[in-house]
XYZ file of C-alpha atoms in Angstrom:
739
model
C 89.424 93.010 -35.682
C 86.619 90.642 -34.582
C 84.703 92.043 -31.666
C 83.118 90.326 -28.684
C 79.613 91.379 -27.696
C 79.816 94.151 -25.095
C 77.774 93.321 -22.061
C 74.533 94.957 -23.129
C 72.977 94.370 -19.699
C 75.133 96.778 -17.747
C 73.714 99.894 -19.318
C 69.993 99.714 -19.251
C 67.130 97.786 -17.710
C 64.960 98.177 -20.780
C 66.577 96.041 -23.470
C 66.696 97.306 -27.046
C 65.810 94.928 -29.917
C 68.802 93.336 -31.638
C 68.884 91.959 -35.181
C 71.372 89.127 -35.897
C 72.060 86.994 -38.964
C 74.285 83.952 -39.257
C 74.666 80.256 -39.929
C 73.577 77.593 -37.448
C 76.721 75.757 -36.359
C 75.034 73.480 -33.856
C 71.528 72.660 -32.685
C 72.160 72.142 -28.955
C 68.522 71.389 -28.203
C 65.247 71.399 -30.089
C 61.946 70.013 -28.839
C 59.585 69.060 -31.665
C 56.721 69.081 -29.123
C 57.075 72.679 -27.895
C 59.324 74.112 -30.613
C 61.756 75.447 -27.981
C 65.341 75.600 -29.254
C 68.882 76.415 -28.141
C 71.221 76.958 -31.093
C 74.799 78.143 -31.552
C 75.173 80.587 -34.434
C 78.243 82.004 -36.201
C 77.582 85.724 -36.703
C 79.852 87.991 -38.768
C 81.827 90.384 -36.551
C 81.629 88.196 -33.430
C 84.587 86.077 -32.401
C 82.642 83.435 -30.424
C 79.517 81.528 -31.389
C 76.335 83.240 -30.150
C 73.663 81.264 -28.262
C 70.086 81.891 -29.435
C 66.953 80.587 -27.691
C 63.325 80.777 -28.732
C 60.612 78.789 -30.467
C 60.470 77.537 -34.041
C 58.907 74.488 -35.675
C 62.183 73.239 -37.109
C 65.805 74.290 -37.210
C 68.675 72.419 -38.849
C 72.445 72.726 -38.703
C 73.824 74.698 -41.661
C 70.702 76.829 -42.102
C 71.030 80.606 -42.234
C 68.906 82.375 -39.626
C 67.674 85.949 -39.305
C 66.608 86.655 -35.722
C 65.240 89.580 -33.706
C 65.436 89.487 -29.925
C 66.875 90.872 -26.709
C 70.034 89.956 -24.806
C 69.645 88.111 -21.516
C 72.344 86.964 -19.120
C 71.422 83.458 -17.992
C 73.026 82.659 -14.593
C 73.988 79.162 -15.758
C 74.581 79.532 -19.474
C 75.792 83.110 -19.773
C 74.869 85.580 -22.493
C 72.104 84.578 -24.912
C 69.857 86.225 -27.447
C 66.228 85.494 -26.579
C 64.502 85.557 -29.979
C 61.066 87.077 -30.460
C 61.095 86.146 -34.121
C 63.364 83.918 -36.163
C 63.327 83.102 -39.857
C 65.314 80.239 -41.320
C 66.733 80.566 -44.814
C 68.171 77.714 -46.846
C 71.956 78.103 -46.619
C 74.006 79.473 -49.516
C 77.589 78.874 -48.375
C 79.027 75.487 -49.383
C 79.889 74.694 -45.768
C 76.344 75.563 -44.688
C 74.805 73.483 -47.489
C 76.910 70.458 -46.504
C 75.953 70.793 -42.830
C 72.287 71.256 -43.777
C 72.141 68.180 -46.029
C 74.191 66.089 -43.592
C 71.931 66.819 -40.618
C 69.708 63.801 -41.320
C 66.709 65.923 -42.306
C 66.627 64.292 -45.742
C 66.474 60.498 -45.600
C 69.164 58.932 -47.747
C 71.646 61.797 -47.335
C 73.831 61.633 -44.255
C 77.165 63.413 -43.616
C 78.951 61.130 -46.131
C 76.695 61.814 -49.142
C 76.274 65.483 -48.199
C 80.005 65.966 -48.691
C 79.960 64.137 -52.060
C 76.956 66.113 -53.323
C 78.486 69.479 -52.450
C 81.838 68.504 -53.990
C 80.091 67.531 -57.217
C 77.315 70.115 -57.618
C 78.434 73.015 -55.399
C 75.743 75.570 -54.617
C 73.538 74.176 -57.419
C 72.857 71.039 -55.356
C 69.302 72.043 -54.263
C 68.251 72.771 -57.883
C 69.735 69.439 -58.987
C 67.762 67.477 -56.344
C 64.566 69.327 -57.200
C 64.740 69.703 -61.002
C 67.221 67.201 -62.454
C 67.585 64.498 -59.772
C 68.753 61.910 -62.341
C 72.146 63.704 -62.301
C 72.702 62.275 -58.805
C 73.148 58.837 -60.402
C 76.538 60.032 -61.686
C 77.830 59.805 -58.107
C 79.346 56.576 -56.853
C 77.147 54.930 -54.222
C 73.901 56.530 -55.407
C 71.809 53.997 -57.262
C 68.160 54.081 -58.325
C 66.991 52.998 -54.870
C 68.848 55.737 -52.968
C 67.849 58.319 -55.597
C 64.185 57.409 -55.118
C 64.668 57.715 -51.342
C 66.315 61.150 -51.619
C 63.794 62.686 -54.055
C 60.707 61.489 -52.147
C 62.251 62.563 -48.818
C 63.034 65.992 -50.286
C 59.451 66.481 -51.478
C 58.066 65.194 -48.185
C 60.388 67.481 -46.215
C 58.965 70.582 -47.959
C 55.355 69.692 -47.120
C 56.223 68.552 -43.595
C 57.824 71.962 -42.971
C 54.644 73.699 -44.150
C 52.619 71.541 -41.741
C 55.082 72.375 -38.941
C 54.756 76.096 -39.539
C 50.957 75.745 -39.672
C 50.854 73.795 -36.374
C 53.318 76.150 -34.680
C 51.260 79.178 -35.725
C 48.328 77.570 -33.886
C 50.367 76.999 -30.762
C 50.803 73.256 -31.227
C 53.948 71.104 -31.024
C 55.257 69.867 -34.347
C 56.541 66.420 -33.336
C 53.707 64.660 -35.184
C 54.004 66.662 -38.426
C 55.428 63.679 -40.318
C 52.537 61.458 -39.153
C 50.000 64.091 -40.206
C 51.647 64.214 -43.642
C 51.708 60.388 -43.920
C 48.012 60.219 -43.020
C 46.601 63.012 -45.194
C 49.344 63.610 -47.792
C 49.315 66.972 -49.541
C 45.773 67.691 -48.327
C 47.002 67.774 -44.699
C 46.578 71.482 -43.916
C 43.223 71.659 -45.700
C 41.922 68.597 -43.792
C 43.018 69.997 -40.436
C 41.441 73.379 -41.187
C 38.104 71.770 -42.086
C 37.880 69.587 -38.954
C 40.839 69.650 -36.576
C 39.088 67.080 -34.348
C 39.765 64.505 -37.082
C 43.426 64.592 -35.958
C 42.614 63.057 -32.570
C 40.750 60.195 -34.254
C 43.259 59.461 -37.022
C 46.727 60.134 -35.652
C 48.575 58.170 -32.996
C 50.089 60.544 -30.448
C 47.675 63.440 -31.039
C 45.059 63.703 -28.347
C 41.826 65.628 -28.072
C 43.512 68.512 -26.190
C 45.901 69.211 -29.093
C 43.104 69.054 -31.667
C 40.946 71.247 -29.430
C 43.669 73.884 -29.180
C 43.971 74.045 -32.975
C 40.174 74.233 -33.300
C 39.879 77.113 -30.835
C 42.777 78.929 -32.558
C 41.061 78.450 -35.926
C 38.023 80.198 -34.464
C 35.716 77.219 -33.873
C 33.497 78.487 -31.003
C 33.927 76.815 -27.603
C 30.159 76.155 -27.375
C 29.814 74.789 -30.931
C 28.079 71.506 -31.714
C 31.115 70.151 -33.615
C 33.293 70.636 -30.503
C 30.647 69.093 -28.226
C 30.322 66.020 -30.489
C 34.077 65.516 -30.675
C 34.332 65.979 -26.895
C 31.646 63.423 -26.072
C 33.226 60.847 -28.351
C 36.610 61.625 -26.798
C 35.310 60.975 -23.254
C 33.956 57.592 -24.387
C 37.198 56.723 -26.147
C 39.190 57.559 -23.004
C 36.890 55.215 -21.076
C 37.336 52.469 -23.662
C 41.101 52.735 -23.181
C 40.381 51.956 -19.500
C 38.414 48.909 -20.645
C 34.808 50.138 -20.544
C 32.490 49.471 -23.473
C 29.703 51.844 -22.382
C 28.834 54.751 -20.075
C 25.551 55.790 -18.390
C 24.142 58.779 -20.292
C 23.758 61.093 -17.260
C 27.335 60.422 -16.070
C 28.709 60.903 -19.602
C 27.079 64.337 -19.915
C 28.408 65.360 -16.475
C 31.951 64.271 -17.391
C 31.845 66.021 -20.758
C 30.513 69.202 -19.122
C 33.386 69.202 -16.636
C 36.021 68.671 -19.344
C 34.632 70.959 -22.072
C 32.780 73.616 -20.037
C 29.854 73.353 -22.457
C 26.237 73.612 -21.281
C 24.386 70.285 -20.749
C 21.719 71.264 -23.344
C 24.323 71.537 -26.113
C 25.935 68.282 -24.931
C 22.586 66.470 -25.040
C 22.106 67.821 -28.572
C 25.610 66.607 -29.486
C 24.883 63.171 -28.011
C 21.682 62.929 -30.087
C 23.618 63.952 -33.212
C 26.305 61.303 -32.545
C 23.557 58.684 -32.113
C 21.887 59.833 -35.344
C 25.230 59.589 -37.198
C 25.542 56.052 -35.726
C 28.873 56.833 -34.003
C 27.222 55.995 -30.682
C 24.544 53.387 -29.945
C 22.054 53.771 -27.043
C 21.284 50.672 -24.913
C 20.191 49.536 -21.428
C 22.395 47.718 -18.869
C 21.171 46.057 -15.656
C 22.567 47.611 -12.456
C 25.072 45.374 -10.626
C 23.449 45.779 -7.206
C 19.820 45.818 -8.508
C 19.806 43.409 -11.492
C 16.087 44.012 -12.151
C 16.682 47.753 -12.721
C 18.078 48.988 -16.061
C 20.074 52.157 -16.724
C 20.336 54.046 -20.009
C 23.842 53.882 -21.486
C 25.626 54.641 -24.775
C 28.214 52.458 -26.506
C 30.862 53.453 -29.022
C 29.439 51.838 -32.189
C 32.335 49.386 -32.869
C 32.157 48.076 -29.278
C 28.380 47.642 -29.423
C 28.582 45.660 -32.671
C 31.504 43.606 -31.295
C 29.494 42.633 -28.185
C 26.393 41.732 -30.195
C 28.473 39.816 -32.749
C 30.376 37.900 -30.061
C 27.107 36.926 -28.359
C 25.443 35.718 -31.571
C 28.510 33.800 -32.803
C 29.108 32.072 -29.427
C 25.469 30.982 -29.311
C 25.510 29.712 -32.917
C 28.791 27.867 -32.338
C 27.339 26.011 -29.330
C 24.732 24.181 -31.459
C 25.232 20.737 -32.951
C 27.530 17.778 -32.346
C 31.222 18.335 -31.517
C 33.458 17.447 -34.525
C 34.959 14.537 -32.534
C 31.520 12.943 -31.982
C 30.801 11.070 -28.742
C 33.789 10.043 -26.582
C 33.390 7.661 -23.631
C 35.437 9.440 -20.980
C 36.177 6.399 -18.790
C 37.734 4.669 -21.827
C 39.480 7.909 -22.791
C 41.128 8.307 -19.355
C 42.230 4.664 -19.410
C 43.772 5.168 -22.868
C 45.551 8.388 -21.731
C 47.050 6.666 -18.687
C 48.403 3.844 -20.867
C 49.858 6.439 -23.248
C 51.779 8.401 -20.596
C 53.108 8.180 -17.076
C 50.922 10.835 -15.421
C 47.488 10.622 -13.801
C 44.947 13.423 -14.134
C 43.574 14.886 -10.881
C 39.820 14.910 -10.242
C 39.368 18.556 -11.241
C 41.428 17.921 -14.412
C 39.266 14.907 -15.333
C 36.165 17.021 -14.759
C 37.581 19.784 -17.001
C 38.400 17.245 -19.767
C 34.829 15.862 -19.527
C 33.357 19.371 -19.845
C 35.515 20.103 -22.918
C 34.648 16.785 -24.600
C 30.903 17.224 -24.014
C 30.650 20.725 -25.535
C 31.479 22.573 -28.754
C 32.441 25.729 -26.831
C 34.201 25.502 -23.460
C 36.557 27.280 -21.046
C 39.380 25.847 -18.903
C 40.459 28.269 -16.155
C 42.795 28.209 -13.163
C 45.868 29.846 -11.630
C 49.548 28.882 -11.951
C 50.647 25.327 -11.093
C 47.161 23.774 -11.314
C 47.865 21.848 -14.521
C 46.135 23.812 -17.313
C 48.865 22.658 -19.737
C 48.482 18.973 -18.808
C 44.710 19.251 -19.188
C 45.006 20.859 -22.623
C 47.623 18.321 -23.726
C 45.316 15.458 -22.669
C 42.441 16.919 -24.709
C 44.764 17.472 -27.708
C 45.925 13.821 -27.626
C 42.357 12.562 -27.604
C 41.220 14.868 -30.414
C 44.234 14.108 -32.612
C 43.613 10.381 -32.064
C 40.092 11.085 -33.384
C 41.719 12.622 -36.523
C 40.460 16.153 -35.731
C 42.234 19.095 -37.402
C 43.389 21.300 -34.517
C 44.803 24.831 -34.577
C 46.404 26.611 -31.605
C 46.692 30.349 -31.053
C 47.397 33.014 -28.417
C 47.126 36.827 -28.319
C 50.872 37.642 -28.306
C 54.012 36.265 -29.930
C 55.445 35.318 -26.551
C 52.290 33.524 -25.424
C 52.109 31.634 -28.756
C 55.748 30.569 -28.387
C 55.058 29.289 -24.858
C 51.999 27.379 -26.068
C 54.115 25.710 -28.809
C 56.761 24.742 -26.267
C 54.283 23.306 -23.753
C 52.192 21.301 -26.272
C 54.758 20.388 -28.922
C 52.406 21.666 -31.672
C 52.680 24.825 -33.752
C 50.842 27.825 -32.272
C 50.341 31.216 -33.927
C 49.365 34.674 -32.807
C 45.689 35.443 -33.411
C 46.656 38.113 -35.967
C 48.837 35.676 -37.919
C 46.138 32.968 -37.723
C 43.457 35.320 -39.067
C 45.904 36.614 -41.722
C 45.790 40.354 -41.196
C 45.976 42.439 -44.379
C 47.619 45.825 -43.625
C 46.460 47.289 -46.954
C 42.775 46.499 -46.433
C 43.258 46.919 -42.660
C 41.219 43.805 -41.957
C 41.499 40.049 -41.520
C 41.439 37.775 -44.570
C 39.956 34.968 -42.450
C 36.251 35.629 -41.698
C 32.794 34.135 -42.259
C 33.350 34.100 -46.056
C 36.812 32.557 -45.739
C 36.791 30.531 -42.495
C 39.732 28.685 -40.935
C 40.256 25.154 -42.233
C 40.043 23.513 -38.829
C 37.793 21.362 -36.652
C 39.003 22.665 -33.284
C 40.505 26.008 -32.296
C 42.365 26.268 -28.974
C 43.076 29.783 -27.622
C 45.461 30.207 -24.716
C 45.687 33.345 -22.492
C 42.070 34.167 -23.367
C 41.965 36.718 -20.508
C 44.037 39.029 -22.765
C 41.571 39.010 -25.660
C 39.414 42.144 -25.922
C 35.866 42.282 -27.261
C 36.760 43.533 -30.768
C 39.348 40.802 -31.378
C 37.048 38.142 -29.895
C 34.350 39.059 -32.396
C 36.819 38.865 -35.329
C 38.135 35.515 -34.128
C 34.682 33.955 -33.785
C 33.778 35.052 -37.327
C 36.604 32.892 -38.677
C 35.603 29.627 -36.920
C 33.552 27.366 -39.227
C 30.001 26.684 -37.848
C 30.820 22.961 -37.516
C 34.019 23.744 -35.548
C 34.661 23.692 -31.811
C 36.325 26.292 -29.578
C 38.395 25.602 -26.435
C 39.450 28.693 -24.433
C 42.164 28.500 -21.778
C 43.126 31.244 -19.335
C 43.334 32.585 -15.798
C 40.239 34.616 -14.917
C 41.935 36.124 -11.835
C 44.515 37.961 -13.946
C 44.054 41.518 -15.158
C 41.518 41.820 -17.966
C 42.596 42.701 -21.526
C 44.373 45.985 -22.317
C 41.631 46.694 -24.885
C 37.940 47.196 -23.986
C 35.765 44.451 -22.522
C 36.139 41.699 -19.915
C 35.548 38.788 -22.269
C 36.689 35.830 -20.135
C 35.130 37.098 -16.884
C 31.862 37.952 -18.683
C 31.622 34.512 -20.351
C 32.205 32.741 -17.032
C 29.819 35.058 -15.154
C 27.050 34.403 -17.692
C 26.984 30.650 -16.783
C 26.163 30.034 -20.452
C 29.604 28.770 -21.520
C 30.554 25.422 -19.869
C 33.649 25.997 -17.697
C 36.161 23.612 -16.133
C 37.839 25.147 -13.067
C 41.190 23.738 -11.955
C 41.949 24.333 -8.296
C 44.464 21.782 -6.966
C 48.108 22.887 -6.945
C 50.380 20.074 -8.129
C 53.067 18.702 -5.836
C 56.082 19.963 -7.796
C 54.421 23.399 -8.192
C 53.679 23.572 -4.444
C 57.426 23.755 -3.714
C 57.607 27.089 -5.599
C 57.087 30.127 -3.379
C 56.126 32.131 -6.511
C 53.138 29.835 -7.085
C 52.057 29.444 -3.448
C 52.379 33.237 -2.879
C 50.304 33.958 -6.006
C 47.497 31.717 -4.727
C 47.680 33.350 -1.286
C 47.457 36.838 -2.838
C 44.443 35.587 -4.777
C 42.802 34.631 -1.482
C 43.591 38.084 -0.044
C 46.570 37.024 2.128
C 49.490 39.469 1.950
C 53.015 38.005 1.637
C 55.373 38.056 4.641
C 58.906 39.481 4.702
C 61.435 36.914 3.435
C 63.911 36.045 6.248
C 67.593 36.751 5.447
C 69.514 33.855 3.910
C 66.378 31.972 2.748
C 66.863 30.005 -0.467
C 63.622 30.680 -2.342
C 62.289 31.890 -5.680
C 60.070 34.635 -4.162
C 61.488 37.491 -2.068
C 59.492 40.234 -0.368
C 61.491 43.247 0.862
C 59.188 45.611 2.816
C 60.221 49.296 3.014
C 58.895 52.280 4.937
C 58.767 54.660 2.002
C 58.914 54.894 -1.798
C 62.361 56.506 -1.861
C 63.961 53.539 -0.052
C 62.098 51.133 -2.341
C 63.549 52.949 -5.366
C 67.178 52.778 -4.222
C 66.831 49.089 -3.218
C 65.269 48.322 -6.614
C 68.092 50.003 -8.578
C 70.697 48.117 -6.532
C 68.875 44.767 -6.837
C 68.539 45.061 -10.645
C 72.011 46.396 -11.446
C 74.130 44.577 -8.800
C 72.623 41.962 -6.504
C 70.622 39.788 -8.918
C 73.303 39.679 -11.672
C 75.986 38.850 -9.053
C 74.015 36.195 -7.188
C 72.198 34.438 -10.061
C 74.175 35.486 -13.144
C 71.220 37.301 -14.737
C 71.835 39.697 -17.620
C 70.236 42.851 -16.120
C 68.838 43.978 -19.491
C 67.689 40.706 -21.059
C 66.697 38.542 -18.070
C 65.321 40.989 -15.487
C 62.022 42.784 -16.010
C 60.830 45.559 -13.676
C 57.004 45.688 -13.560
C 55.485 48.851 -12.079
C 51.795 49.602 -11.433
C 51.763 53.057 -13.083
C 53.665 55.226 -15.555
C 54.083 58.410 -13.491
C 55.880 59.188 -10.231
C 59.270 58.225 -8.807
C 58.394 54.515 -8.834
C 56.544 54.808 -12.143
C 57.615 53.254 -15.433
C 58.903 56.477 -16.970
C 61.255 57.572 -14.211
C 62.545 54.013 -13.541
C 63.349 53.644 -17.253
C 65.473 56.784 -17.292
C 67.390 55.666 -14.187
C 67.872 52.076 -15.358
C 68.963 53.208 -18.833
C 71.671 55.425 -17.320
C 72.769 52.610 -14.955
C 72.804 49.814 -17.517
C 73.371 51.317 -20.977
C 74.649 54.900 -20.790
C 77.917 54.437 -22.706
C 76.400 53.125 -25.924
C 76.623 55.146 -29.182
C 75.379 56.469 -31.583
C 72.381 57.946 -29.763
C 69.238 59.451 -31.243
C 66.728 61.636 -29.387
C 63.113 61.768 -30.535
C 59.728 62.348 -28.839
C 61.275 62.978 -25.426
C 63.383 59.775 -25.255
C 67.006 59.019 -26.115
C 67.819 55.702 -27.753
C 71.090 53.800 -28.163
C 72.118 50.305 -29.315
C 71.496 47.769 -26.522
C 68.452 49.613 -25.125
C 65.501 47.408 -24.224
C 62.292 48.645 -25.879
C 58.580 47.892 -25.968
C 56.198 48.403 -28.901
C 53.315 50.645 -27.772
C 50.832 50.230 -30.660
C 49.911 47.436 -33.060
C 51.901 47.833 -36.286
C 50.619 45.297 -38.783
C 53.086 46.269 -41.523
C 56.033 45.495 -39.272
C 54.208 42.627 -37.538
C 55.033 43.987 -34.076
C 52.273 44.422 -31.564
C 51.406 46.401 -28.458
C 53.442 44.907 -25.586
C 56.142 43.143 -27.672
C 59.577 43.585 -26.093
C 62.794 43.856 -28.118
C 66.302 45.291 -28.050
C 67.889 47.953 -30.274
C 70.639 46.397 -32.388
C 71.811 49.293 -34.610
C 71.224 53.002 -35.166
C 72.040 54.441 -38.592
C 72.144 58.281 -38.568
C 73.051 58.284 -42.308
C 69.646 56.855 -43.248
C 67.755 58.029 -40.128
C 66.904 54.442 -39.230
C 66.969 52.222 -36.170
C 66.905 48.407 -36.163
C 65.546 46.401 -33.248
C 65.289 42.655 -32.661
C 62.045 41.145 -31.358
C 62.281 37.418 -30.573
C 65.012 36.955 -33.193
C 63.160 39.009 -35.836
C 64.724 42.259 -37.134
C 62.378 45.262 -37.336
C 63.306 48.570 -39.010
C 62.023 51.958 -37.751
C 62.613 55.325 -39.365
C 63.402 58.045 -36.786
C 59.979 59.654 -37.241
C 58.291 56.386 -36.164
C 60.049 56.251 -32.801
C 56.907 57.429 -30.995
C 55.689 53.837 -31.476
C 58.263 52.511 -29.027
C 59.215 53.225 -25.450
C 62.052 52.127 -23.157
C 61.286 48.786 -21.473
C 63.767 48.301 -18.624
C 60.562 48.864 -16.658
C 57.077 48.339 -18.106
C 53.590 48.548 -16.679
C 52.077 45.374 -15.225
C 49.236 45.747 -17.749
C 51.696 45.505 -20.647
C 53.274 42.336 -19.202
C 50.173 40.169 -19.656
C 50.787 36.938 -21.511
C 54.555 37.235 -21.057
C 56.933 35.397 -18.752
C 60.390 36.589 -17.742
C 63.236 34.712 -16.007
C 63.253 37.290 -13.206
C 60.650 39.903 -12.238
C 61.115 42.872 -9.853
C 57.936 44.620 -8.652
C 57.944 47.995 -6.844
C 54.756 48.989 -4.958
C 54.052 52.162 -3.046
C 51.156 54.229 -1.776
C 51.775 56.650 -4.694
C 50.191 53.857 -6.788
C 47.104 53.665 -4.547
C 44.495 54.380 -7.256
C 45.548 51.206 -9.063
C 46.401 48.900 -6.173
C 44.251 45.867 -6.649
C 44.530 42.138 -6.086
C 44.499 41.108 -9.771
C 47.283 43.640 -10.485
C 49.687 42.193 -7.892
C 48.643 38.630 -8.776
C 49.314 39.208 -12.503
C 52.728 40.737 -11.739
C 53.824 37.890 -9.440
C 52.737 35.215 -11.949
C 54.962 36.716 -14.696
C 58.190 35.444 -13.057
C 59.593 32.045 -14.060
C 62.653 31.641 -11.812
C 62.606 34.587 -9.383
C 60.200 37.282 -8.240
C 61.318 40.150 -5.992
C 58.578 42.340 -4.511
C 59.869 45.602 -3.011
C 57.622 48.172 -1.441
C 55.639 49.819 1.284
C 53.848 47.321 3.495
C 50.663 49.419 3.497
C 50.542 49.440 -0.294
C 51.010 45.683 -0.607
C 48.388 44.936 2.086
C 46.006 47.290 0.298
C 46.595 45.583 -3.066
C 45.796 42.175 -1.548
C 42.545 43.461 -0.010
C 41.115 45.455 -2.920
C 38.994 43.594 -5.446
C 36.499 44.644 -8.094
C 36.992 48.324 -7.280
C 36.722 49.072 -10.972
C 34.392 46.621 -12.650
C 34.379 47.331 -16.370
C 31.088 48.443 -17.840
C 30.171 45.771 -20.395
C 26.977 43.955 -21.354
C 28.373 40.693 -22.723
C 27.324 38.404 -19.843
C 23.821 39.914 -19.854
C 23.533 39.491 -23.641
C 24.645 35.841 -23.384
C 22.004 35.178 -20.685
C 19.268 36.926 -22.688
C-alpha cells in the first residue's frame, strides 16, 4: 500500500538527511536569475506529489531528479523537502521523455511533436535526435526546416546547460546563459574563465557586479590591476548611460575607490593602463563657473572620437555656398504668400532667412510656435530651386510624424544611413555619402553624440544640413547634449521661434507647457472644466496611485472613448517605487489584460497576447529600436516564440530574447522622447525628487496630443518647475566648436 510521509518534524529538532528520487511532474516556479525552484515530484512509495525547493541552474518537467535534503513544514505551503543537493537525470520512462521534450526546452518540439516523437521512436528518441536526426523526416509535419531547428536547438541546449552549471557554481544567475552562448559559441566557458569582465562589456543584461562576482569566485584578487581597469571603465560607462561623455580624473578615482574598495594608487595605475591601451582618452575641459580654468578629465575613447569628429565635420560642412545658391528673401516670402494662404510671423521669417543664408543651421522652439510651417516654407523654396532633399528623424514615430506634417517621405536615421547588422556599421559614410543636396533632421534633441558623428560623415561636403528641435526638452537618452551644445557654442546659426500661434494658444496643453518652461507651476483644474490639460493635486503618493489607476482604467475610457491600452500612455519619472514604471506596469497589466492566454514568464516579467511592450535596446536585425512601442499579437509555446506588432510591422522574438522588451503600460519620460500619444497621464511625487526637473515635466506634458492629465503631490510639481540645470552633462562639444 502507498504510504504518506509521516510527519518527520514531530520527533526531532535536528533533521536527518533524506534521499529522494523521482520524476518532475510540474515546475511550479523556477527563477533563471537566482536558480531558486519549487517543483512537484512523483516519488515511488508516496501517494501524493512531493514538493521540493532549492537551487539549480535548470529544471524541466519530465526530468528524473535525485535529491538530498531535509524536511521542513512551511506554514503556508505545508511539508516540503528543502534540497541541499539535486542532480537532474535525463528521463527514461516514456511519459517522462514526452513531458521533457514537450516542455519547450528544445525549440521546434512542443507538446504536439513530443507525443509524435515518443510514439514513433520510444525511448530511443534522444539517440535518434543526436545520431540519426534524418529519421525525424519520416514523421508527418517535420520537414527540413523544422529538423534543422530541432537539431541545432538540441546541440545548443547541451552547451547552454554546461554554461548554466558553470555560472551557478560561481554563484551567478543563469538567465543570460543563452546570450552568453550566442555571443561566444562553444568557447563560452573558456572566454569567461580568461576574463570574466568581458561579459559586462559584451552581453546585454550582465552588469559589472555579476562579472565581478564570477571573477572573485574564480580567484582573481580584489586588488588586481585587471579588476581595477574593468572597474574604472565600468564607472565611466555608467556615467555615459546618464549622458556624460567625460569625468574629472580626481572624482573618477574617488568614485571607483568607493565602489571597488581598491587603493587609489592601484586605481591610478589602472587608469594609466586604460589610457595606454587607448580605451580612455585624457583631455581638459573648462570649468562652467570659471571658464578660464581647465580641469583634467578622461573620456571613453568612442565618445572622445565622436565629439572630435562631430566638431570637424560641422566646421567643414559650414564652408562654401549653399546648394540652392543665393535666394532673395523678400521675393521668396512674396512667392510663398502667393502659393498658400498663410503668412509667416516675424520670428518665422527670421528663421527662414537664417536657414537660407547658411549651409548648416538650427530651427528651435517649443510646441505651437510653428516649427512645421517654417520647415515646410523652406522645403517649398528649396524644391522650387530643384534641390534634392532628404528628411529624417531619430525614431520611427518621429519620422512618421515628419512625413505627415510635410507630405514628403521621411526615414529613421538608421534606415537613411543603411545600417548593416552583419558588419555592425552604416553603409552610408564618407566613402559612400548620401545622394542629396539638403538633409533635414527633426527632433534633433534626441540625437546623441555617437549618432551625430555617423550622420555627419554621410552628408556630402557640398550638401547642407537643417536641424529642427526643441532645446528645452530632455537631452538624448545616449551620451552628449548635442543640440544644447551646438546652440551654446554660438557657432551654428540658430533661428528661435517664440510666438505661440492663435489656434495653438487655445490649447491648455501648449500654454501650460510654455508656463512650465518659464518656471510657473500649473494650477488645479476646476471641476467641470472642458479642457485638454487637467492637473489633479494630491497630498501623497498613495492617493496619486489610486487616482491614476482609476483614471486610466475607468474615467478616461468612459468619458472620451479611449482604448486604455492603445491610446493612453502613463509617463513616470523613474523606474522604481510605488509610482515608478515597474510597479505601475504590474498593476495596469492586471487591471487591463489579466485574462489573456497563453502566458509566458521570462526574466521576471509575464507576457500575454494584448500586452503593450517597449523595446529596450536597439536591435538592428529586427529593425526595432530603443523606445519603440508595440503590442503582443501571439504567443506560440510550441516554437517558444512571441510575435509583436510595432506600427503595423510584425516582429518575432524567441523566448530567450524577451529581456529586450519590457511592459509599456507605463514608460519612463526619457523613453517617450520623440513620440506623441493621444492621451498622456503623468504621476509625480516627492519619491521622484532626485529627477524632478523642469525639462522632465515639460517633455512629458508635450507628449500629449489630445489630453494630458497630471496627477501628483503639489510639492513635487512645484519643485520640478523650479529646478533647472541641476545635472548639466559633462561634454566638450560647445568648447571644441568655439576653439
